[in-house]
Amino acid sequence: MTAVVSTLTDSKADEVEWALRCDMAAIFRVSARLGWNEQIGNHNSVMLPGEEPLFLINARGYLFRELKASDLIVCDLDGRVLRGKGELRKVAFHIHARIHLANPKAVTVLHVHPQYLTALSMIEGGELALAHHNNLMLNDRIVYDTSGYEPVHDNEEGDRIARLLGDRTIMVMGNHGVSVVGATPHEAFDELYIAERTAMYQMTALSTGMKLRTIPDRFRRNYLGPWGEKVDARMHLDAWRRVLDNEEPDYAT
């Protein structure tokens, strides 16, 4: 199945692409502030509108904190850089392109190594407990990869990840980090933010050595639909963009 967002006129497509570039640049900058990325590693992508399946992604070698909207490169699902300067990191291609290809609903793919979700990925049997109100909606959206041990170096591994992710939106990758997908950049960002905060609460509570107080299973939300229908995801990213507009306005250039 080919991932295509929509068909737009050239001028409208340019307008939408720039808006996506600015949102993604904001996500890179906020991720840097929150310490989610691994030096010049980690990568976030978003599919572009149009008949040809293309995606925006950060080029190899940049810190998240320095990325601007205009720095993002345009690639096809075969990994060719079609627009922009820089190289597509191979591991980024094998993760992002294969997820985009397998699941057209995964318009945005964020792959980072935030402290608490990454710590959770390193614990034998590490999963989010049903212990915080956030878990009532999050826990049905998460899949845990306990089979991957090596870096993603080929399409076969990328396809395995995409299959395992299925209709879930969050993958805690064993001994690795986390990948979150969404229909929009703001939905993926907000869901990642909430998942990392919730992992922080759990890891902090467990550090006391005391038993978690769990919530009865009947209170689960059982929701796998668009994240933005349940939370103020757009407003959340807009709030961060106002901060960046004041403090790091070059992100949107």
PDB file of C-alpha atoms in Angstrom:
ATOM      1  CA  MET A   1       0.000   0.000   0.000  1.00  0.00           C
ATOM      2  CA  THR A   2       1.370   3.420  -0.949  1.00  0.00           C
ATOM      3  CA  ALA A   3       1.247   6.245   1.568  1.00  0.00           C
ATOM      4  CA  VAL A   4      -0.365   9.321   0.015  1.00  0.00           C
ATOM      5  CA  VAL A   5      -1.754  12.140   2.116  1.00  0.00           C
ATOM      6  CA  SER A   6      -3.857  13.977  -0.476  1.00  0.00           C
ATOM      7  CA  THR A   7      -3.753  15.647  -3.865  1.00  0.00           C
ATOM      8  CA  LEU A   8      -3.428  19.445  -3.812  1.00  0.00           C
ATOM      9  CA  THR A   9      -2.626  22.223  -6.230  1.00  0.00           C
ATOM     10  CA  ASP A  10       1.045  23.248  -6.395  1.00  0.00           C
ATOM     11  CA  SER A  11       0.487  26.501  -4.515  1.00  0.00           C
ATOM     12  CA  LYS A  12      -1.627  24.866  -1.830  1.00  0.00           C
ATOM     13  CA  ALA A  13       0.891  22.030  -1.500  1.00  0.00           C
ATOM     14  CA  ASP A  14       3.686  24.576  -0.982  1.00  0.00           C
ATOM     15  CA  GLU A  15       1.640  26.300   1.698  1.00  0.00           C
ATOM     16  CA  VAL A  16       0.867  23.038   3.481  1.00  0.00           C
ATOM     17  CA  GLU A  17       4.492  21.905   3.209  1.00  0.00           C
ATOM     18  CA  TRP A  18       5.756  25.082   4.825  1.00  0.00           C
ATOM     19  CA  ALA A  19       3.255  24.742   7.665  1.00  0.00           C
ATOM     20  CA  LEU A  20       4.429  21.162   8.202  1.00  0.00           C
ATOM     21  CA  ARG A  21       8.059  22.269   8.090  1.00  0.00           C
ATOM     22  CA  CYS A  22       7.435  24.861  10.806  1.00  0.00           C
ATOM     23  CA  ASP A  23       5.566  22.395  13.027  1.00  0.00           C
ATOM     24  CA  MET A  24       8.300  19.799  12.630  1.00  0.00           C
ATOM     25  CA  ALA A  25      11.039  22.347  13.296  1.00  0.00           C
ATOM     26  CA  ALA A  26       9.203  23.339  16.467  1.00  0.00           C
ATOM     27  CA  ILE A  27       9.033  19.690  17.524  1.00  0.00           C
ATOM     28  CA  PHE A  28      12.780  19.318  16.973  1.00  0.00           C
ATOM     29  CA  ARG A  29      13.511  22.398  19.083  1.00  0.00           C
ATOM     30  CA  VAL A  30      11.167  21.388  21.909  1.00  0.00           C
ATOM     31  CA  SER A  31      12.548  17.836  21.860  1.00  0.00           C
ATOM     32  CA  ALA A  32      16.027  19.301  22.302  1.00  0.00           C
ATOM     33  CA  ARG A  33      14.868  21.383  25.251  1.00  0.00           C
ATOM     34  CA  LEU A  34      13.367  18.293  26.864  1.00  0.00           C
ATOM     35  CA  GLY A  35      16.458  16.160  26.242  1.00  0.00           C
ATOM     36  CA  TRP A  36      14.715  13.597  24.069  1.00  0.00           C
ATOM     37  CA  ASN A  37      17.354  13.192  21.359  1.00  0.00           C
ATOM     38  CA  GLU A  38      20.627  11.256  21.256  1.00  0.00           C
ATOM     39  CA  GLN A  39      23.357  13.776  20.252  1.00  0.00           C
ATOM     40  CA  ILE A  40      23.054  14.114  16.415  1.00  0.00           C
ATOM     41  CA  GLY A  41      21.011  10.915  16.217  1.00  0.00           C
ATOM     42  CA  ASN A  42      17.239  10.371  16.273  1.00  0.00           C
ATOM     43  CA  HIS A  43      14.835  11.466  13.586  1.00  0.00           C
ATOM     44  CA  ASN A  44      11.309  12.727  12.973  1.00  0.00           C
ATOM     45  CA  SER A  45       9.408  12.618   9.695  1.00  0.00           C
ATOM     46  CA  VAL A  46       6.107  13.653   8.135  1.00  0.00           C
ATOM     47  CA  MET A  47       4.509  12.687   4.839  1.00  0.00           C
ATOM     48  CA  LEU A  48       3.841  15.489   2.365  1.00  0.00           C
ATOM     49  CA  PRO A  49       0.580  16.001   0.484  1.00  0.00           C
ATOM     50  CA  GLY A  50       0.583  15.000  -3.176  1.00  0.00           C
ATOM     51  CA  GLU A  51       0.236  12.075  -5.519  1.00  0.00           C
ATOM     52  CA  GLU A  52       3.886  11.055  -5.134  1.00  0.00           C
ATOM     53  CA  PRO A  53       4.665   9.657  -1.661  1.00  0.00           C
ATOM     54  CA  LEU A  54       7.368  11.921  -0.213  1.00  0.00           C
ATOM     55  CA  PHE A  55       8.363  12.711   3.338  1.00  0.00           C
ATOM     56  CA  LEU A  56      10.173  15.455   5.225  1.00  0.00           C
ATOM     57  CA  ILE A  57      12.901  14.394   7.655  1.00  0.00           C
ATOM     58  CA  ASN A  58      16.025  15.780   9.327  1.00  0.00           C
ATOM     59  CA  ALA A  59      19.288  15.218   7.505  1.00  0.00           C
ATOM     60  CA  ARG A  60      22.127  13.325   9.137  1.00  0.00           C
ATOM     61  CA  GLY A  61      24.506  15.313  11.313  1.00  0.00           C
ATOM     62  CA  TYR A  62      22.318  18.031  12.825  1.00  0.00           C
ATOM     63  CA  LEU A  63      21.527  18.602  16.479  1.00  0.00           C
ATOM     64  CA  PHE A  64      17.802  18.972  17.078  1.00  0.00           C
ATOM     65  CA  ARG A  65      18.459  22.357  18.695  1.00  0.00           C
ATOM     66  CA  GLU A  66      19.873  23.877  15.485  1.00  0.00           C
ATOM     67  CA  LEU A  67      17.280  22.636  12.978  1.00  0.00           C
ATOM     68  CA  LYS A  68      15.182  25.151  11.049  1.00  0.00           C
ATOM     69  CA  ALA A  69      12.130  24.592   8.875  1.00  0.00           C
ATOM     70  CA  SER A  70      14.197  25.061   5.714  1.00  0.00           C
ATOM     71  CA  ASP A  71      16.795  22.480   6.798  1.00  0.00           C
ATOM     72  CA  LEU A  72      14.507  19.473   6.452  1.00  0.00           C
ATOM     73  CA  ILE A  73      15.108  17.292   3.404  1.00  0.00           C
ATOM     74  CA  VAL A  74      12.494  15.724   1.122  1.00  0.00           C
ATOM     75  CA  CYS A  75      12.886  12.007   0.402  1.00  0.00           C
ATOM     76  CA  ASP A  76      10.915   9.330  -1.395  1.00  0.00           C
ATOM     77  CA  LEU A  77      10.045   5.960   0.101  1.00  0.00           C
ATOM     78  CA  ASP A  78      13.069   4.432  -1.620  1.00  0.00           C
ATOM     79  CA  GLY A  79      15.350   6.669   0.422  1.00  0.00           C
ATOM     80  CA  ARG A  80      16.406   9.093  -2.316  1.00  0.00           C
ATOM     81  CA  VAL A  81      16.942  12.728  -1.290  1.00  0.00           C
ATOM     82  CA  LEU A  82      14.954  14.765  -3.816  1.00  0.00           C
ATOM     83  CA  ARG A  83      15.145  18.230  -2.284  1.00  0.00           C
ATOM     84  CA  GLY A  84      17.342  19.881   0.300  1.00  0.00           C
ATOM     85  CA  LYS A  85      20.937  19.513   1.402  1.00  0.00           C
ATOM     86  CA  GLY A  86      22.254  16.579   3.357  1.00  0.00           C
ATOM     87  CA  GLU A  87      22.185  12.829   3.699  1.00  0.00           C
ATOM     88  CA  LEU A  88      19.352  10.599   4.853  1.00  0.00           C
ATOM     89  CA  ARG A  89      20.558   8.517   7.779  1.00  0.00           C
ATOM     90  CA  LYS A  90      20.156   4.825   6.897  1.00  0.00           C
ATOM     91  CA  VAL A  91      18.570   3.792  10.167  1.00  0.00           C
ATOM     92  CA  ALA A  92      16.088   6.656   9.767  1.00  0.00           C
ATOM     93  CA  PHE A  93      15.146   5.394   6.320  1.00  0.00           C
ATOM     94  CA  HIS A  94      14.618   1.814   7.453  1.00  0.00           C
ATOM     95  CA  ILE A  95      12.379   2.890  10.345  1.00  0.00           C
ATOM     96  CA  HIS A  96      10.445   5.795   8.877  1.00  0.00           C
ATOM     97  CA  ALA A  97       9.939   4.794   5.250  1.00  0.00           C
ATOM     98  CA  ARG A  98       8.779   1.303   6.178  1.00  0.00           C
ATOM     99  CA  ILE A  99       6.281   2.579   8.757  1.00  0.00           C
ATOM    100  CA  HIS A 100       4.971   5.232   6.347  1.00  0.00           C
ATOM    101  CA  LEU A 101       4.656   2.609   3.622  1.00  0.00           C
ATOM    102  CA  ALA A 102       2.891   0.035   5.791  1.00  0.00           C
ATOM    103  CA  ASN A 103       0.473   2.424   7.458  1.00  0.00           C
ATOM    104  CA  PRO A 104      -0.800   5.463   5.527  1.00  0.00           C
ATOM    105  CA  LYS A 105      -2.415   6.731   8.744  1.00  0.00           C
ATOM    106  CA  ALA A 106       1.073   7.141  10.201  1.00  0.00           C
ATOM    107  CA  VAL A 107       1.585  10.533   8.568  1.00  0.00           C
ATOM    108  CA  THR A 108       4.057  11.569  11.266  1.00  0.00           C
ATOM    109  CA  VAL A 109       6.712   9.318  12.799  1.00  0.00           C
ATOM    110  CA  LEU A 110       8.759  10.517  15.773  1.00  0.00           C
ATOM    111  CA  HIS A 111      11.712   8.382  16.877  1.00  0.00           C
ATOM    112  CA  VAL A 112      13.609   9.591  19.940  1.00  0.00           C
ATOM    113  CA  HIS A 113      15.342   8.365  23.108  1.00  0.00           C
ATOM    114  CA  PRO A 114      13.658  10.245  25.976  1.00  0.00           C
ATOM    115  CA  GLN A 115      14.968   9.434  29.445  1.00  0.00           C
ATOM    116  CA  TYR A 116      12.050   7.641  31.065  1.00  0.00           C
ATOM    117  CA  LEU A 117      10.572   5.712  28.146  1.00  0.00           C
ATOM    118  CA  THR A 118      14.087   4.618  27.223  1.00  0.00           C
ATOM    119  CA  ALA A 119      14.713   3.499  30.811  1.00  0.00           C
ATOM    120  CA  LEU A 120      11.439   1.563  30.663  1.00  0.00           C
ATOM    121  CA  SER A 121      12.645  -0.138  27.466  1.00  0.00           C
ATOM    122  CA  MET A 122      15.703  -1.431  29.359  1.00  0.00           C
ATOM    123  CA  ILE A 123      13.788  -3.143  32.166  1.00  0.00           C
ATOM    124  CA  GLU A 124      12.874  -6.814  31.856  1.00  0.00           C
ATOM    125  CA  GLY A 125       9.106  -6.840  31.383  1.00  0.00           C
ATOM    126  CA  GLY A 126       9.038  -3.045  31.470  1.00  0.00           C
ATOM    127  CA  GLU A 127       5.567  -1.731  30.674  1.00  0.00           C
ATOM    128  CA  LEU A 128       3.417   1.200  31.717  1.00  0.00           C
ATOM    129  CA  ALA A 129       1.221   0.146  34.627  1.00  0.00           C
ATOM    130  CA  LEU A 130      -2.417   1.189  34.915  1.00  0.00           C
ATOM    131  CA  ALA A 131      -1.456   3.554  37.708  1.00  0.00           C
ATOM    132  CA  HIS A 132      -2.053   7.134  36.523  1.00  0.00           C
ATOM    133  CA  HIS A 133      -5.022   8.793  34.849  1.00  0.00           C
ATOM    134  CA  ASN A 134      -2.933   9.186  31.685  1.00  0.00           C
ATOM    135  CA  ASN A 135      -2.580   5.392  31.505  1.00  0.00           C
ATOM    136  CA  LEU A 136      -6.328   4.979  31.046  1.00  0.00           C
ATOM    137  CA  MET A 137      -5.999   6.247  27.488  1.00  0.00           C
ATOM    138  CA  LEU A 138      -2.339   5.571  26.759  1.00  0.00           C
ATOM    139  CA  ASN A 139      -2.042   1.916  27.660  1.00  0.00           C
ATOM    140  CA  ASP A 140      -4.242   0.605  24.855  1.00  0.00           C
ATOM    141  CA  ARG A 141      -2.146   2.553  22.343  1.00  0.00           C
ATOM    142  CA  ILE A 142       1.238   1.057  23.260  1.00  0.00           C
ATOM    143  CA  VAL A 143       3.034  -1.990  21.920  1.00  0.00           C
ATOM    144  CA  TYR A 144       6.282  -3.288  23.422  1.00  0.00           C
ATOM    145  CA  ASP A 145       8.997  -4.662  21.154  1.00  0.00           C
ATOM    146  CA  THR A 146      10.868  -7.409  22.969  1.00  0.00           C
ATOM    147  CA  SER A 147      12.475  -8.972  19.889  1.00  0.00           C
ATOM    148  CA  GLY A 148      14.685  -6.240  18.457  1.00  0.00           C
ATOM    149  CA  TYR A 149      18.209  -6.082  19.834  1.00  0.00           C
ATOM    150  CA  GLU A 150      20.321  -4.564  17.043  1.00  0.00           C
ATOM    151  CA  PRO A 151      20.139  -1.186  15.281  1.00  0.00           C
ATOM    152  CA  VAL A 152      17.729  -1.091  12.354  1.00  0.00           C
ATOM    153  CA  HIS A 153      20.036  -1.710   9.387  1.00  0.00           C
ATOM    154  CA  ASP A 154      17.677  -3.092   6.732  1.00  0.00           C
ATOM    155  CA  ASN A 155      14.131  -3.044   5.390  1.00  0.00           C
ATOM    156  CA  GLU A 156      13.398  -6.459   6.844  1.00  0.00           C
ATOM    157  CA  GLU A 157      13.835  -5.098  10.360  1.00  0.00           C
ATOM    158  CA  GLY A 158      11.923  -1.945   9.439  1.00  0.00           C
ATOM    159  CA  ASP A 159       9.050  -4.070   8.143  1.00  0.00           C
ATOM    160  CA  ARG A 160       9.049  -6.144  11.334  1.00  0.00           C
ATOM    161  CA  ILE A 161       8.739  -2.963  13.374  1.00  0.00           C
ATOM    162  CA  ALA A 162       5.938  -1.659  11.149  1.00  0.00           C
ATOM    163  CA  ARG A 163       4.015  -4.949  11.443  1.00  0.00           C
ATOM    164  CA  LEU A 164       4.407  -5.048  15.205  1.00  0.00           C
ATOM    165  CA  LEU A 165       3.241  -1.450  15.530  1.00  0.00           C
ATOM    166  CA  GLY A 166       0.058  -2.328  13.629  1.00  0.00           C
ATOM    167  CA  ASP A 167      -2.781  -0.016  14.628  1.00  0.00           C
ATOM    168  CA  ARG A 168      -1.024   1.167  17.789  1.00  0.00           C
ATOM    169  CA  THR A 169       0.570   4.598  17.943  1.00  0.00           C
ATOM    170  CA  ILE A 170       3.383   4.123  20.483  1.00  0.00           C
ATOM    171  CA  MET A 171       6.144   1.530  20.322  1.00  0.00           C
ATOM    172  CA  VAL A 172       8.510   1.119  23.253  1.00  0.00           C
ATOM    173  CA  MET A 173      11.475  -0.455  21.483  1.00  0.00           C
ATOM    174  CA  GLY A 174      13.344  -2.980  23.625  1.00  0.00           C
ATOM    175  CA  ASN A 175      16.744  -1.684  24.813  1.00  0.00           C
ATOM    176  CA  HIS A 176      16.375   1.257  22.454  1.00  0.00           C
ATOM    177  CA  GLY A 177      13.898   4.124  22.766  1.00  0.00           C
ATOM    178  CA  VAL A 178      10.441   4.943  21.469  1.00  0.00           C
ATOM    179  CA  SER A 179       8.646   5.570  18.176  1.00  0.00           C
ATOM    180  CA  VAL A 180       5.319   7.406  18.084  1.00  0.00           C
ATOM    181  CA  VAL A 181       3.109   7.867  15.027  1.00  0.00           C
ATOM    182  CA  GLY A 182       0.191  10.167  14.387  1.00  0.00           C
ATOM    183  CA  ALA A 183      -2.082  11.629  11.757  1.00  0.00           C
ATOM    184  CA  THR A 184      -0.464  15.043  12.287  1.00  0.00           C
ATOM    185  CA  PRO A 185       2.765  16.368  13.808  1.00  0.00           C
ATOM    186  CA  HIS A 186       0.931  17.930  16.741  1.00  0.00           C
ATOM    187  CA  GLU A 187      -0.891  14.702  17.599  1.00  0.00           C
ATOM    188  CA  ALA A 188       2.277  12.613  17.517  1.00  0.00           C
ATOM    189  CA  PHE A 189       4.150  15.231  19.556  1.00  0.00           C
ATOM    190  CA  ASP A 190       1.487  15.541  22.222  1.00  0.00           C
ATOM    191  CA  GLU A 191       1.105  11.778  22.560  1.00  0.00           C
ATOM    192  CA  LEU A 192       4.861  11.347  22.876  1.00  0.00           C
ATOM    193  CA  TYR A 193       4.990  14.135  25.461  1.00  0.00           C
ATOM    194  CA  ILE A 194       2.247  12.560  27.577  1.00  0.00           C
ATOM    195  CA  ALA A 195       3.772   9.065  27.283  1.00  0.00           C
ATOM    196  CA  GLU A 196       7.183  10.318  28.444  1.00  0.00           C
ATOM    197  CA  ARG A 197       5.665  12.258  31.358  1.00  0.00           C
ATOM    198  CA  THR A 198       3.667   9.207  32.410  1.00  0.00           C
ATOM    199  CA  ALA A 199       6.768   7.014  32.262  1.00  0.00           C
ATOM    200  CA  MET A 200       8.506   9.645  34.419  1.00  0.00           C
ATOM    201  CA  TYR A 201       5.755   9.414  37.047  1.00  0.00           C
ATOM    202  CA  GLN A 202       5.958   5.628  37.103  1.00  0.00           C
ATOM    203  CA  MET A 203       9.755   5.419  37.251  1.00  0.00           C
ATOM    204  CA  THR A 204       9.787   8.045  40.018  1.00  0.00           C
ATOM    205  CA  ALA A 205       7.140   6.191  42.015  1.00  0.00           C
ATOM    206  CA  LEU A 206       8.967   2.878  41.605  1.00  0.00           C
ATOM    207  CA  SER A 207      12.221   4.473  42.797  1.00  0.00           C
ATOM    208  CA  THR A 208      10.658   4.764  46.270  1.00  0.00           C
ATOM    209  CA  GLY A 209      10.592   0.970  46.500  1.00  0.00           C
ATOM    210  CA  MET A 210       6.897   1.103  47.345  1.00  0.00           C
ATOM    211  CA  LYS A 211       4.101  -0.699  45.513  1.00  0.00           C
ATOM    212  CA  LEU A 212       2.187   1.147  42.796  1.00  0.00           C
ATOM    213  CA  ARG A 213      -1.459   1.887  43.488  1.00  0.00           C
ATOM    214  CA  THR A 214      -3.173   0.589  40.348  1.00  0.00           C
ATOM    215  CA  ILE A 215      -6.479   1.608  38.787  1.00  0.00           C
ATOM    216  CA  PRO A 216      -9.176  -1.022  38.105  1.00  0.00           C
ATOM    217  CA  ASP A 217      -9.136  -2.214  34.505  1.00  0.00           C
ATOM    218  CA  ARG A 218     -12.781  -1.189  33.959  1.00  0.00           C
ATOM    219  CA  PHE A 219     -11.733   2.463  33.811  1.00  0.00           C
ATOM    220  CA  ARG A 220      -9.659   2.048  30.630  1.00  0.00           C
ATOM    221  CA  ARG A 221     -10.705   4.376  27.810  1.00  0.00           C
ATOM    222  CA  ASN A 222     -10.262   1.702  25.094  1.00  0.00           C
ATOM    223  CA  TYR A 223      -9.581   4.385  22.494  1.00  0.00           C
ATOM    224  CA  LEU A 224      -7.367   3.944  19.431  1.00  0.00           C
ATOM    225  CA  GLY A 225      -8.727   6.776  17.302  1.00  0.00           C
ATOM    226  CA  PRO A 226      -7.083  10.119  16.438  1.00  0.00           C
ATOM    227  CA  TRP A 227      -5.306  11.497  19.480  1.00  0.00           C
ATOM    228  CA  GLY A 228      -6.395  15.040  18.715  1.00  0.00           C
ATOM    229  CA  GLU A 229     -10.062  14.127  19.122  1.00  0.00           C
ATOM    230  CA  LYS A 230      -9.494  13.474  22.826  1.00  0.00           C
ATOM    231  CA  VAL A 231      -6.850  16.027  23.831  1.00  0.00           C
ATOM    232  CA  ASP A 232      -5.786  19.586  22.988  1.00  0.00           C
ATOM    233  CA  ALA A 233      -2.820  18.458  20.902  1.00  0.00           C
ATOM    234  CA  ARG A 234      -2.939  21.378  18.461  1.00  0.00           C
ATOM    235  CA  MET A 235      -3.170  23.901  21.287  1.00  0.00           C
ATOM    236  CA  HIS A 236      -0.243  22.239  23.056  1.00  0.00           C
ATOM    237  CA  LEU A 237       2.125  22.563  20.108  1.00  0.00           C
ATOM    238  CA  ASP A 238       0.864  26.093  19.420  1.00  0.00           C
ATOM    239  CA  ALA A 239       1.742  27.029  23.006  1.00  0.00           C
ATOM    240  CA  TRP A 240       5.296  25.751  22.507  1.00  0.00           C
ATOM    241  CA  ARG A 241       5.499  27.633  19.203  1.00  0.00           C
ATOM    242  CA  ARG A 242       4.630  30.878  20.986  1.00  0.00           C
ATOM    243  CA  VAL A 243       7.545  30.248  23.346  1.00  0.00           C
ATOM    244  CA  LEU A 244       9.834  29.524  20.397  1.00  0.00           C
ATOM    245  CA  ASP A 245       8.571  32.609  18.536  1.00  0.00           C
ATOM    246  CA  ASN A 246       9.845  34.682  21.453  1.00  0.00           C
ATOM    247  CA  GLU A 247      13.019  32.786  22.285  1.00  0.00           C
ATOM    248  CA  GLU A 248      14.158  30.933  19.135  1.00  0.00           C
ATOM    249  CA  PRO A 249      12.300  32.531  16.204  1.00  0.00           C
ATOM    250  CA  ASP A 250      14.803  31.212  13.662  1.00  0.00           C
ATOM    251  CA  TYR A 251      13.179  27.740  13.929  1.00  0.00           C
ATOM    252  CA  ALA A 252      10.502  28.918  11.484  1.00  0.00           C
ATOM    253  CA  THR A 253      12.928  30.110   8.801  1.00  0.00           C
TER     254      THR A 253
END
